[in-house]
């Protein structure tokens, strides 16, 4: 055939290749392809079929099409629907795409026909051709045997064909090759080379099919072994049944009897029976059978209908709490109130209490004592670091290694449906991509909802309304608000020094002596020695460090007793540096003499109260206010407020009217490496500024705490109990407190109240009169008169008996 050029409709094929002298049927759905077929039918029914380079291209252009295709004749068209049709084509001859000059509404191109080489008689009879044909027949026979899906007529046609070019096209058209491989065969004009390339592809496909058969054989062998094992196990079960030994039916009957004996509600019993029926249908050793057995075992281990008899006696509970703990009166009283309610209404819902306080003050031990007092089973759940919601609600039983959540596990461990669950460290819950465990606790810690708590593993409603929950936390700041709303928060403050002395005498020292093998009377330690250990060798809110210090003393005592030097050890304050092997904490920095510009403030820390000295220097300058000492924003603002307060009273207080322009004021809080914040040092800063500006000295033995406003009012503060203990510890005699904090004096230890003189103040003018040393000149008397007229001085002080003159 002579080469010629023609304009002809084009149909782009996706994943298909049409060869000359071959018939192919395929479906067409793209509008441009359907239009091209229609245009070809209107002409001479010839169309150029060319394969796309990328199958995913929906609107191909010239660069998306291969260069070589086949001019084909449309034999038949069958319309399947409005948007698709099936077409049968017969390949005529190869052609080259010269230019695709139309893409809408259908593809049309200028193509050039390609002349194919024809096999001569001599070529067909040559040994080289015969060898190639034999190789092709052998490879195709192997392929047909491995594939198993090649029709017999195709095999016959291949074996009878001696035309090298036609044979290559025929085999390529009728076997499963990648469209890129078929395109490579189509583009080869030389028949001999074309068939040789095909043999390479056939050899590769035979290797691939060989590997597939090998893997299939391995899988088939493994399945055969599994079926054999199952048959053998079934035979074993039949033989066991014949011999009267236990089999799976006895296991199923045992499960059914246990479920019936629990006398659960109808829905729960029906659910468990359904699982037992599933188990009875499982073959022996199946994975699903193991999952169901584990599920039934967990469900049956739950203490359904089991309740411990609660001891609701306020007197008995009071004895247990007083025996185990010294102090904590408010906490004990609140717990006794709960027991009283239970005594009046035994059918009431469980209580949810949250104990919040610094480390070591006895939150966990309080919960243990409550369980002992109420005769409830105790189960402790540590929530510190829990980040997965499934830890609370459990995992679905279909997962490998699934288990119920911590709540259900704790109830099962306790052995009763009305235990006391202690949720420790609830403020240290985390959350990440696996969920928020704090949100999962919302239903658990809500007595209005938890009567039907559903664990993901059990899938059965569990009544938690009879459970008493006690949670502990070091701070309430990190507990989500919705969770806080479901609990009654009880604050535990730090222990006073006197409480620590009693705790050490009654609990810690006897406990450590027993652990160290010391008999009663072997070691003697006075209260003054205990106070020295607490004051100089511990700095904490609780008593854990104190217990370690007492353990150190007991260890040294063991060494001396074993050495045989003494039979009894008496510990004095002089012995403490040797016994404790540690440097004592330095005493709090505070002034013990009358100085100018130095005031003793009082600060609250988690370890208790401390003296916070305030220093102020006034220098010639341009009115700058310097503040140092690692201060927080609130404390800096408090110092600014103090300065503004003094400026507004400059005339009354005898300060130069323009001091804020001509003086530089430097406010410093010693121990600059320690962060400090809060407004409670306001009156201390104000007093120190006034002392530095006027040159008047501050009285010795006076400490103060209170927030100051621009108008000179003194606002209440927190932590008065700890601050008053710090004043007593540092030999302060007089403490100035806001008048609104007088009500807090009821919570202060009687020893502290008797030892200190508390002066309630409402304004800074009263603070100045109490804190600053009097001046002897007439000017001072005139200022004092004006101050008295401005705000009458309230010289009432507070003692253990209340308010006194």
mmCIF file of C-alpha atoms in Angstrom, residues 544-711:
data_model
loop_
_atom_site.group_PDB
_atom_site.id
_atom_site.type_symbol
_atom_site.label_atom_id
_atom_site.label_comp_id
_atom_site.label_asym_id
_atom_site.label_seq_id
_atom_site.Cartn_x
_atom_site.Cartn_y
_atom_site.Cartn_z
ATOM 1 C CA UNK A 544 6.360 14.650 103.288
ATOM 2 C CA UNK A 545 9.748 16.352 103.642
ATOM 3 C CA UNK A 546 9.297 16.409 107.412
ATOM 4 C CA UNK A 547 8.741 12.647 107.357
ATOM 5 C CA UNK A 548 11.955 12.182 105.377
ATOM 6 C CA UNK A 549 13.855 14.310 107.895
ATOM 7 C CA UNK A 550 12.506 12.163 110.759
ATOM 8 C CA UNK A 551 13.481 9.029 108.810
ATOM 9 C CA UNK A 552 17.040 10.410 108.563
ATOM 10 C CA UNK A 553 17.130 10.897 112.344
ATOM 11 C CA UNK A 554 15.907 7.314 112.839
ATOM 12 C CA UNK A 555 18.620 5.964 110.524
ATOM 13 C CA UNK A 556 21.337 7.747 112.464
ATOM 14 C CA UNK A 557 19.840 6.404 115.668
ATOM 15 C CA UNK A 558 19.999 2.835 114.279
ATOM 16 C CA UNK A 559 23.687 3.320 113.519
ATOM 17 C CA UNK A 560 24.447 4.533 117.029
ATOM 18 C CA UNK A 561 22.476 1.699 118.655
ATOM 19 C CA UNK A 562 24.188 -0.947 116.506
ATOM 20 C CA UNK A 563 27.602 0.531 117.378
ATOM 21 C CA UNK A 564 26.735 -0.108 121.046
ATOM 22 C CA UNK A 565 27.594 3.383 122.231
ATOM 23 C CA UNK A 566 24.218 4.106 123.810
ATOM 24 C CA UNK A 567 20.903 2.419 124.550
ATOM 25 C CA UNK A 568 18.776 5.532 124.164
ATOM 26 C CA UNK A 569 19.240 8.598 121.980
ATOM 27 C CA UNK A 570 18.086 12.071 122.966
ATOM 28 C CA UNK A 571 18.018 14.506 120.057
ATOM 29 C CA UNK A 572 18.736 18.189 120.720
ATOM 30 C CA UNK A 573 18.845 21.177 118.388
ATOM 31 C CA UNK A 574 22.644 21.087 118.412
ATOM 32 C CA UNK A 575 22.582 17.531 117.019
ATOM 33 C CA UNK A 576 20.392 18.380 114.001
ATOM 34 C CA UNK A 577 23.170 19.526 111.580
ATOM 35 C CA UNK A 578 24.978 16.200 112.049
ATOM 36 C CA UNK A 579 21.864 14.024 112.006
ATOM 37 C CA UNK A 580 20.171 15.550 108.953
ATOM 38 C CA UNK A 581 23.218 15.858 106.678
ATOM 39 C CA UNK A 582 21.858 18.957 104.990
ATOM 40 C CA UNK A 583 22.154 22.693 105.282
ATOM 41 C CA UNK A 584 19.256 24.366 107.063
ATOM 42 C CA UNK A 585 17.102 26.770 105.122
ATOM 43 C CA UNK A 586 18.212 30.358 105.721
ATOM 44 C CA UNK A 587 15.831 32.446 107.814
ATOM 45 C CA UNK A 588 13.508 34.766 105.930
ATOM 46 C CA UNK A 589 15.020 38.154 105.170
ATOM 47 C CA UNK A 590 13.315 40.825 107.292
ATOM 48 C CA UNK A 591 14.230 43.855 109.303
ATOM 49 C CA UNK A 592 14.279 43.604 113.097
ATOM 50 C CA UNK A 593 15.100 47.254 113.789
ATOM 51 C CA UNK A 594 13.664 50.623 112.920
ATOM 52 C CA UNK A 595 14.823 51.594 109.406
ATOM 53 C CA UNK A 596 13.847 54.098 106.769
ATOM 54 C CA UNK A 597 12.285 52.804 103.566
ATOM 55 C CA UNK A 598 12.261 49.118 104.613
ATOM 56 C CA UNK A 599 8.942 47.370 105.437
ATOM 57 C CA UNK A 600 8.138 43.761 106.264
ATOM 58 C CA UNK A 601 5.474 42.436 103.894
ATOM 59 C CA UNK A 602 3.818 39.026 104.059
ATOM 60 C CA UNK A 603 3.592 36.633 101.098
ATOM 61 C CA UNK A 604 1.773 33.355 100.439
ATOM 62 C CA UNK A 605 3.545 30.440 98.739
ATOM 63 C CA UNK A 606 2.637 26.816 98.191
ATOM 64 C CA UNK A 607 5.116 25.919 100.912
ATOM 65 C CA UNK A 608 3.347 28.251 103.385
ATOM 66 C CA UNK A 609 3.769 31.898 104.279
ATOM 67 C CA UNK A 610 6.954 33.941 104.145
ATOM 68 C CA UNK A 611 8.239 37.377 105.081
ATOM 69 C CA UNK A 612 8.627 39.545 101.977
ATOM 70 C CA UNK A 613 10.804 42.572 102.659
ATOM 71 C CA UNK A 614 10.199 45.733 100.621
ATOM 72 C CA UNK A 615 13.012 48.250 100.122
ATOM 73 C CA UNK A 616 12.577 51.746 98.695
ATOM 74 C CA UNK A 617 15.294 54.283 97.903
ATOM 75 C CA UNK A 618 14.634 57.889 96.891
ATOM 76 C CA UNK A 619 17.262 59.749 94.850
ATOM 77 C CA UNK A 620 17.494 63.033 93.010
ATOM 78 C CA UNK A 621 16.347 62.513 89.473
ATOM 79 C CA UNK A 622 13.602 63.161 86.967
ATOM 80 C CA UNK A 623 10.660 61.253 88.461
ATOM 81 C CA UNK A 624 11.429 57.694 87.318
ATOM 82 C CA UNK A 625 9.952 54.654 89.108
ATOM 83 C CA UNK A 626 12.266 51.625 89.040
ATOM 84 C CA UNK A 627 10.995 48.205 90.187
ATOM 85 C CA UNK A 628 13.269 45.158 90.565
ATOM 86 C CA UNK A 629 13.038 41.718 92.118
ATOM 87 C CA UNK A 630 11.540 39.535 89.336
ATOM 88 C CA UNK A 631 8.084 41.071 89.727
ATOM 89 C CA UNK A 632 4.928 40.079 87.899
ATOM 90 C CA UNK A 633 2.615 42.488 86.117
ATOM 91 C CA UNK A 634 0.119 42.674 88.994
ATOM 92 C CA UNK A 635 2.800 43.600 91.511
ATOM 93 C CA UNK A 636 4.214 46.277 89.189
ATOM 94 C CA UNK A 637 0.759 47.770 88.783
ATOM 95 C CA UNK A 638 0.312 47.679 92.561
ATOM 96 C CA UNK A 639 3.494 49.752 92.968
ATOM 97 C CA UNK A 640 2.194 52.279 90.415
ATOM 98 C CA UNK A 641 -1.074 52.500 92.361
ATOM 99 C CA UNK A 642 0.872 53.090 95.586
ATOM 100 C CA UNK A 643 2.792 55.965 93.992
ATOM 101 C CA UNK A 644 -0.424 57.566 92.694
ATOM 102 C CA UNK A 645 -2.013 57.195 96.133
ATOM 103 C CA UNK A 646 0.894 59.077 97.744
ATOM 104 C CA UNK A 647 0.770 61.824 95.109
ATOM 105 C CA UNK A 648 -2.909 62.405 95.844
ATOM 106 C CA UNK A 649 -2.100 62.762 99.583
ATOM 107 C CA UNK A 650 1.175 64.676 99.242
ATOM 108 C CA UNK A 651 -0.089 67.776 101.033
ATOM 109 C CA UNK A 652 -1.601 65.842 103.961
ATOM 110 C CA UNK A 653 1.421 63.577 104.394
ATOM 111 C CA UNK A 654 4.012 66.338 104.260
ATOM 112 C CA UNK A 655 5.652 65.251 101.022
ATOM 113 C CA UNK A 656 7.061 67.725 98.522
ATOM 114 C CA UNK A 657 4.370 68.475 95.959
ATOM 115 C CA UNK A 658 6.670 67.949 92.989
ATOM 116 C CA UNK A 659 8.493 64.856 94.277
ATOM 117 C CA UNK A 660 7.225 62.829 91.306
ATOM 118 C CA UNK A 661 9.201 65.212 89.041
ATOM 119 C CA UNK A 662 12.385 65.713 91.033
ATOM 120 C CA UNK A 663 12.872 62.317 92.714
ATOM 121 C CA UNK A 664 13.690 58.891 91.323
ATOM 122 C CA UNK A 665 12.086 56.079 93.338
ATOM 123 C CA UNK A 666 13.550 52.564 93.280
ATOM 124 C CA UNK A 667 11.387 49.750 94.708
ATOM 125 C CA UNK A 668 13.181 46.449 95.288
ATOM 126 C CA UNK A 669 12.087 43.055 96.610
ATOM 127 C CA UNK A 670 15.116 40.998 97.788
ATOM 128 C CA UNK A 671 15.709 37.419 96.581
ATOM 129 C CA UNK A 672 15.452 38.684 93.038
ATOM 130 C CA UNK A 673 15.712 35.222 91.497
ATOM 131 C CA UNK A 674 12.353 34.212 93.004
ATOM 132 C CA UNK A 675 9.297 35.259 90.898
ATOM 133 C CA UNK A 676 6.815 37.415 92.816
ATOM 134 C CA UNK A 677 3.357 38.568 91.876
ATOM 135 C CA UNK A 678 0.058 39.641 93.386
ATOM 136 C CA UNK A 679 -1.450 42.805 94.868
ATOM 137 C CA UNK A 680 -1.166 41.929 98.584
ATOM 138 C CA UNK A 681 2.098 43.895 99.059
ATOM 139 C CA UNK A 682 0.322 47.153 98.179
ATOM 140 C CA UNK A 683 0.243 48.745 101.647
ATOM 141 C CA UNK A 684 3.821 47.571 102.341
ATOM 142 C CA UNK A 685 5.071 49.319 99.171
ATOM 143 C CA UNK A 686 3.060 52.460 100.006
ATOM 144 C CA UNK A 687 4.452 52.591 103.549
ATOM 145 C CA UNK A 688 8.028 52.040 102.370
ATOM 146 C CA UNK A 689 7.670 54.837 99.768
ATOM 147 C CA UNK A 690 6.310 57.261 102.361
ATOM 148 C CA UNK A 691 9.083 56.343 104.803
ATOM 149 C CA UNK A 692 11.773 56.924 102.154
ATOM 150 C CA UNK A 693 10.218 60.219 100.985
ATOM 151 C CA UNK A 694 9.725 61.700 104.481
ATOM 152 C CA UNK A 695 12.711 60.132 106.252
ATOM 153 C CA UNK A 696 10.484 58.645 108.966
ATOM 154 C CA UNK A 697 11.525 55.222 110.217
ATOM 155 C CA UNK A 698 9.327 52.123 110.176
ATOM 156 C CA UNK A 699 8.593 50.483 113.520
ATOM 157 C CA UNK A 700 10.405 47.243 114.263
ATOM 158 C CA UNK A 701 8.443 44.016 114.692
ATOM 159 C CA UNK A 702 5.622 45.124 112.356
ATOM 160 C CA UNK A 703 4.479 43.248 109.233
ATOM 161 C CA UNK A 704 1.573 44.020 106.957
ATOM 162 C CA UNK A 705 -0.470 42.659 104.073
ATOM 163 C CA UNK A 706 -3.223 44.212 102.015
ATOM 164 C CA UNK A 707 -4.047 45.583 98.585
ATOM 165 C CA UNK A 708 -4.078 49.355 98.125
ATOM 166 C CA UNK A 709 -6.274 51.398 95.804
ATOM 167 C CA UNK A 710 -5.738 54.812 94.253
ATOM 168 C CA UNK A 711 -8.084 56.279 96.852
#
